[in-house]
PDB file of C-alpha atoms in Angstrom:
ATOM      1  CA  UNK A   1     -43.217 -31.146  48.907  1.00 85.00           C
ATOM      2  CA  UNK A   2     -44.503 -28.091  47.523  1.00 87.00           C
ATOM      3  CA  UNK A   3     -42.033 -25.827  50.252  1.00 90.00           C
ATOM      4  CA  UNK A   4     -39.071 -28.128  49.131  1.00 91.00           C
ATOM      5  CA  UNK A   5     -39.732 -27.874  45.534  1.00 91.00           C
ATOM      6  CA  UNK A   6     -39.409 -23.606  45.951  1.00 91.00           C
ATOM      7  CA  UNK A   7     -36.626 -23.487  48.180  1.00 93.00           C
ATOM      8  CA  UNK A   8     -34.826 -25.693  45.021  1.00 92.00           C
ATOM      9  CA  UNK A   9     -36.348 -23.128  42.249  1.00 93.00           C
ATOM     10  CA  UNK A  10     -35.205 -20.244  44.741  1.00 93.00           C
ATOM     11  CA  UNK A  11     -31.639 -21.609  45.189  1.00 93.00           C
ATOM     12  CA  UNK A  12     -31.281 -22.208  41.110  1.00 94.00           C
ATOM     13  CA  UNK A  13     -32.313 -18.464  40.070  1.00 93.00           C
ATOM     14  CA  UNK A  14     -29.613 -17.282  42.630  1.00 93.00           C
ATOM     15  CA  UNK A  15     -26.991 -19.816  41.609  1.00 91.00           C
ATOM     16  CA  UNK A  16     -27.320 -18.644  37.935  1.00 89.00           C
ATOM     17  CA  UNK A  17     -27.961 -15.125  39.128  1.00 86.00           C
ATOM     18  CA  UNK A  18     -24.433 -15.622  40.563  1.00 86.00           C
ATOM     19  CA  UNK A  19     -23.002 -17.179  37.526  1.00 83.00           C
ATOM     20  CA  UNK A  20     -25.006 -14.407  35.295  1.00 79.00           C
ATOM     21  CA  UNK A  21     -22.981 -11.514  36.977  1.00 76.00           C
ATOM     22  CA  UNK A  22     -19.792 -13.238  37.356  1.00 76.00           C
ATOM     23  CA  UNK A  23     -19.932 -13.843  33.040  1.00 71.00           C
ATOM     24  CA  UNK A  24     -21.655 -10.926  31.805  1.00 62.00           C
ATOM     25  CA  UNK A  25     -19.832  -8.820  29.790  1.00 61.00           C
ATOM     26  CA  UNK A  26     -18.297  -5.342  31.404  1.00 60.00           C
ATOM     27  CA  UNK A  27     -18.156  -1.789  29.751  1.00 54.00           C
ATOM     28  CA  UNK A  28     -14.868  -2.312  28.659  1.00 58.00           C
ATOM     29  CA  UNK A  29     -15.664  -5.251  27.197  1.00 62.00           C
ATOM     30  CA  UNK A  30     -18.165  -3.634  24.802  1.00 64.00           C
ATOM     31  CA  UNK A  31     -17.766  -3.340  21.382  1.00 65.00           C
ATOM     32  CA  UNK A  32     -20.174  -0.206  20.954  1.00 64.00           C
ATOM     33  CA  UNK A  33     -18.282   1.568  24.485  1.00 62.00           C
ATOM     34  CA  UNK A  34     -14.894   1.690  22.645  1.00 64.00           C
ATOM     35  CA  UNK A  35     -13.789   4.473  20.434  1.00 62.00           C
ATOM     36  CA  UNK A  36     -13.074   4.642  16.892  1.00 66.00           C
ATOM     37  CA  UNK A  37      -9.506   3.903  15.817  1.00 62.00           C
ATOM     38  CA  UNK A  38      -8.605   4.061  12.313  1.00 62.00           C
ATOM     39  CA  UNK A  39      -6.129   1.837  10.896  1.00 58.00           C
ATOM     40  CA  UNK A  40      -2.419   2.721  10.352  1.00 68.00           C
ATOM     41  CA  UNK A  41      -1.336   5.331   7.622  1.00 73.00           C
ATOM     42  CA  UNK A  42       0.199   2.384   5.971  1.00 75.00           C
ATOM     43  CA  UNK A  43      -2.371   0.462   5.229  1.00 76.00           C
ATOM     44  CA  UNK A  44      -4.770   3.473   3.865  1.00 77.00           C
ATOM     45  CA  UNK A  45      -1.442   4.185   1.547  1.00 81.00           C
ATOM     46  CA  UNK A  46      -1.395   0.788   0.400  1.00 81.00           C
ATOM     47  CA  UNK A  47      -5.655   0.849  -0.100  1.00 82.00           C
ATOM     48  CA  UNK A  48      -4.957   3.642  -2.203  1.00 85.00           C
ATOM     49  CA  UNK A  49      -2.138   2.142  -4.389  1.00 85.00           C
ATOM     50  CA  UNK A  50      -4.335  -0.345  -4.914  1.00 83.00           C
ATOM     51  CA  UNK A  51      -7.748   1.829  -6.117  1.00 86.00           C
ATOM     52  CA  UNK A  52      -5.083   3.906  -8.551  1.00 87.00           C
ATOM     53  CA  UNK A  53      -4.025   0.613 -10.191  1.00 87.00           C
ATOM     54  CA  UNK A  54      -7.275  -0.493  -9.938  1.00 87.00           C
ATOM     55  CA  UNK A  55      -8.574   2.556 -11.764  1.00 88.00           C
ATOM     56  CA  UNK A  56      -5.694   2.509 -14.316  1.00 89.00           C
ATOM     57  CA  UNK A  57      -7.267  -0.976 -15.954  1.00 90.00           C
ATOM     58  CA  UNK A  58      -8.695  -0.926 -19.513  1.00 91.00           C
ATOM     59  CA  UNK A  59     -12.980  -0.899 -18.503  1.00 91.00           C
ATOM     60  CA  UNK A  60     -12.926  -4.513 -19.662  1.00 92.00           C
ATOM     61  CA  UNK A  61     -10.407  -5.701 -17.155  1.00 91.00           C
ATOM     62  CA  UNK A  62     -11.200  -3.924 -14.381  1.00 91.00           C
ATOM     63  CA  UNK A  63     -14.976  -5.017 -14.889  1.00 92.00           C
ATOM     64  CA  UNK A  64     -13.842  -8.356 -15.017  1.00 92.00           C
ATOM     65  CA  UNK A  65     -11.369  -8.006 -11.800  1.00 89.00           C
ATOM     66  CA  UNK A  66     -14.415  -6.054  -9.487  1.00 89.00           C
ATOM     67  CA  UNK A  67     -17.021  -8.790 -10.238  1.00 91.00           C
ATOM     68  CA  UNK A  68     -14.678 -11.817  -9.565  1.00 91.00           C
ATOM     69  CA  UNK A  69     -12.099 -10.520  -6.966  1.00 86.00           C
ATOM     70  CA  UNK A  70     -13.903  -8.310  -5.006  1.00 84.00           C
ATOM     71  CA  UNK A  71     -17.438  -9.121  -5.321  1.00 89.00           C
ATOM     72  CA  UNK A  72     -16.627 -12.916  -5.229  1.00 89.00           C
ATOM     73  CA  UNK A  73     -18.560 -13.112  -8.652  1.00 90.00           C
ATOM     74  CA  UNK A  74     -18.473 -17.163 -10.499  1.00 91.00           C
ATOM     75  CA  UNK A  75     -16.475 -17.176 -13.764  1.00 92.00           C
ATOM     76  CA  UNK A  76     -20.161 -18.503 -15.453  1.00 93.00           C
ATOM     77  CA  UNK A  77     -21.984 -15.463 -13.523  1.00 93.00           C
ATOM     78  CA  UNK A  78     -19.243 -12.802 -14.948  1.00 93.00           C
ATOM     79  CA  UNK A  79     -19.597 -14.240 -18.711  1.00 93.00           C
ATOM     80  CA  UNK A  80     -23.118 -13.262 -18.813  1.00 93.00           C
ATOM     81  CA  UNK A  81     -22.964  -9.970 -17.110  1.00 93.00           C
ATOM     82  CA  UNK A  82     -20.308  -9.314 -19.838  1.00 92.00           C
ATOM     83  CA  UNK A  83     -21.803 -11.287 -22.417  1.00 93.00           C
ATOM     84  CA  UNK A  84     -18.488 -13.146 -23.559  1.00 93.00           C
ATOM     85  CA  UNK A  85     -17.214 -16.366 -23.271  1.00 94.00           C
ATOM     86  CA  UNK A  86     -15.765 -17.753 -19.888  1.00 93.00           C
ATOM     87  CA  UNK A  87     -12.629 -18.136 -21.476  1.00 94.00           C
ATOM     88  CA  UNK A  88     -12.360 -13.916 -22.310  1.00 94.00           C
ATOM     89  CA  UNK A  89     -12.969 -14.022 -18.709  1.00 93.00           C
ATOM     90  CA  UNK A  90     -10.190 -16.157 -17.584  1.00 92.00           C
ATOM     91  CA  UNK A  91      -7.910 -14.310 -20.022  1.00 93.00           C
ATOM     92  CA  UNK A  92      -9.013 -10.663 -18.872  1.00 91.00           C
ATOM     93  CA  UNK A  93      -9.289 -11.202 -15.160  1.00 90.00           C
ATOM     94  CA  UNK A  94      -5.217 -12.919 -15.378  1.00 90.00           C
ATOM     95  CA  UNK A  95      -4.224  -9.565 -17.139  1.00 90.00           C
ATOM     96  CA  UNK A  96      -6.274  -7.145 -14.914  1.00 88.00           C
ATOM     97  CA  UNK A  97      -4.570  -9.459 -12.100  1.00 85.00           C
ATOM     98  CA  UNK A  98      -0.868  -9.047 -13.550  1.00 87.00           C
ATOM     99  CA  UNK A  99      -0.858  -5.384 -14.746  1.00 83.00           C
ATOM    100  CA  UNK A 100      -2.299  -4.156 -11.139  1.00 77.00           C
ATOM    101  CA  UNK A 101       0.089  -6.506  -9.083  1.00 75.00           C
ATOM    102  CA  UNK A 102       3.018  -5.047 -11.143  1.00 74.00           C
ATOM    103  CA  UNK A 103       1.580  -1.436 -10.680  1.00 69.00           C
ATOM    104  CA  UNK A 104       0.998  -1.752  -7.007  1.00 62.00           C
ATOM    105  CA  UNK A 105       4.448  -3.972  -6.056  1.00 61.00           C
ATOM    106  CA  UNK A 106       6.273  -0.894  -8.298  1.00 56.00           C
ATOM    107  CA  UNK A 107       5.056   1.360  -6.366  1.00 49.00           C
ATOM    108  CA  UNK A 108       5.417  -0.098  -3.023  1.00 49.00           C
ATOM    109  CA  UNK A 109       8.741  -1.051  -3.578  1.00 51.00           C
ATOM    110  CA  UNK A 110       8.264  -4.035  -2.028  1.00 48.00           C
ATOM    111  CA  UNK A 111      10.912  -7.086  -2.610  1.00 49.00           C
ATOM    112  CA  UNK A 112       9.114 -10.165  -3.904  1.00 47.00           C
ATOM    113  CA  UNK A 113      10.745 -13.809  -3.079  1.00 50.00           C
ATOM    114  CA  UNK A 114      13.673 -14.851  -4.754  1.00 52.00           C
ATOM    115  CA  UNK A 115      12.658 -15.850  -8.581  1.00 53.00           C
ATOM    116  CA  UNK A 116       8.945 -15.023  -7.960  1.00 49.00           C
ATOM    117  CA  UNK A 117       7.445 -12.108 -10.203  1.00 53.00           C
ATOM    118  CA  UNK A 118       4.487 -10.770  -9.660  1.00 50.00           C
ATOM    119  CA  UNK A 119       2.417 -12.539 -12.098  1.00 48.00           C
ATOM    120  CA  UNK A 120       4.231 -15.764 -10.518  1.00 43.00           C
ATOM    121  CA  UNK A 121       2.577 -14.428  -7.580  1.00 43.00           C
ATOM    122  CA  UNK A 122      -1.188 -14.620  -8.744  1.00 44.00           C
ATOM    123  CA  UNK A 123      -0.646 -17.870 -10.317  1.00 43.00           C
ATOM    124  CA  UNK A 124      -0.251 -19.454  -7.031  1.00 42.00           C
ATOM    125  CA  UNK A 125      -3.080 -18.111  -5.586  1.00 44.00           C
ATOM    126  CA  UNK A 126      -5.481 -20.625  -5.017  1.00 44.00           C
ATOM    127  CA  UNK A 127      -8.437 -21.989  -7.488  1.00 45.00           C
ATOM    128  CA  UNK A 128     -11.732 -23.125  -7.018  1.00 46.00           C
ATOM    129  CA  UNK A 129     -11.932 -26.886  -8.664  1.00 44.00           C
ATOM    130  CA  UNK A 130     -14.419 -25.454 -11.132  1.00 47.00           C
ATOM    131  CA  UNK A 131     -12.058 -22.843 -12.316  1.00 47.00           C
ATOM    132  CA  UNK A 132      -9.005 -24.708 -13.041  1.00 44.00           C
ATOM    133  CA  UNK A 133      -7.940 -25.462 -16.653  1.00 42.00           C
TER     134      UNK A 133
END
């Protein structure tokens, strides 16, 4: 019993030995192994359009725009940072949101959908249930 019983526990480890080197990740496959690649030149244009409008807000707005659309920041959360109601919220982040869309698609250059503007744009942008009016 005791012979059969290793020969079974010998035969497993080389079975998943087996399996182990067969599934184990290569160097190529390595995250840390591959070099650094930077994204294109468009994108870091288009980053930067959007930091200069960014920048360009009234302090107000663009405190109001950092806390909610970037840091992910609740409407409730942002009214007592700023210590105003959560409807000077709503109002100020839909401005900040407006004034840099228009400043970054004028830019750009970028054609927008037929009949869609760009404060059309953010409107359709999706809405936690809690945020809706």
């Amino acid at each position: 019993m005791k012979s059969w019983l290793f020969t079974i526990m010998r035969n497993t480890f080389y079975t998943k030995h087996k399996v182990y080197t067969r599934e184990a990740p290569g160097v190529n496959d390595c995250a840390s192994a591959r070099s650094i690649t930077y994204g294109d030149q468009e994108w870091h244009l288009r980053s930067q359009e959007v930091h200069a409008a960014i920048g360009k807000l009234p302090p107000q707005q663009r405190e109001v725009l950092v806390l909610i659309a970037i840091l992910g920041v609740s409407y409730e959360e942002t009214a007592s940072i700023c210590g105003c109601a959560i409807g000077t919220i709503k109002s100020r982040l839909n401005r900040a949101r407006i004034s840099s869309a228009t400043a970054v698609d004028s830019w750009a250059n970028v054609p927008l959908p037929l009949g869609q503007t760009p404060s059309r744009r953010w409107r359709t942008m999706p809405m936690d249930a809690g945020n809706r009016r």
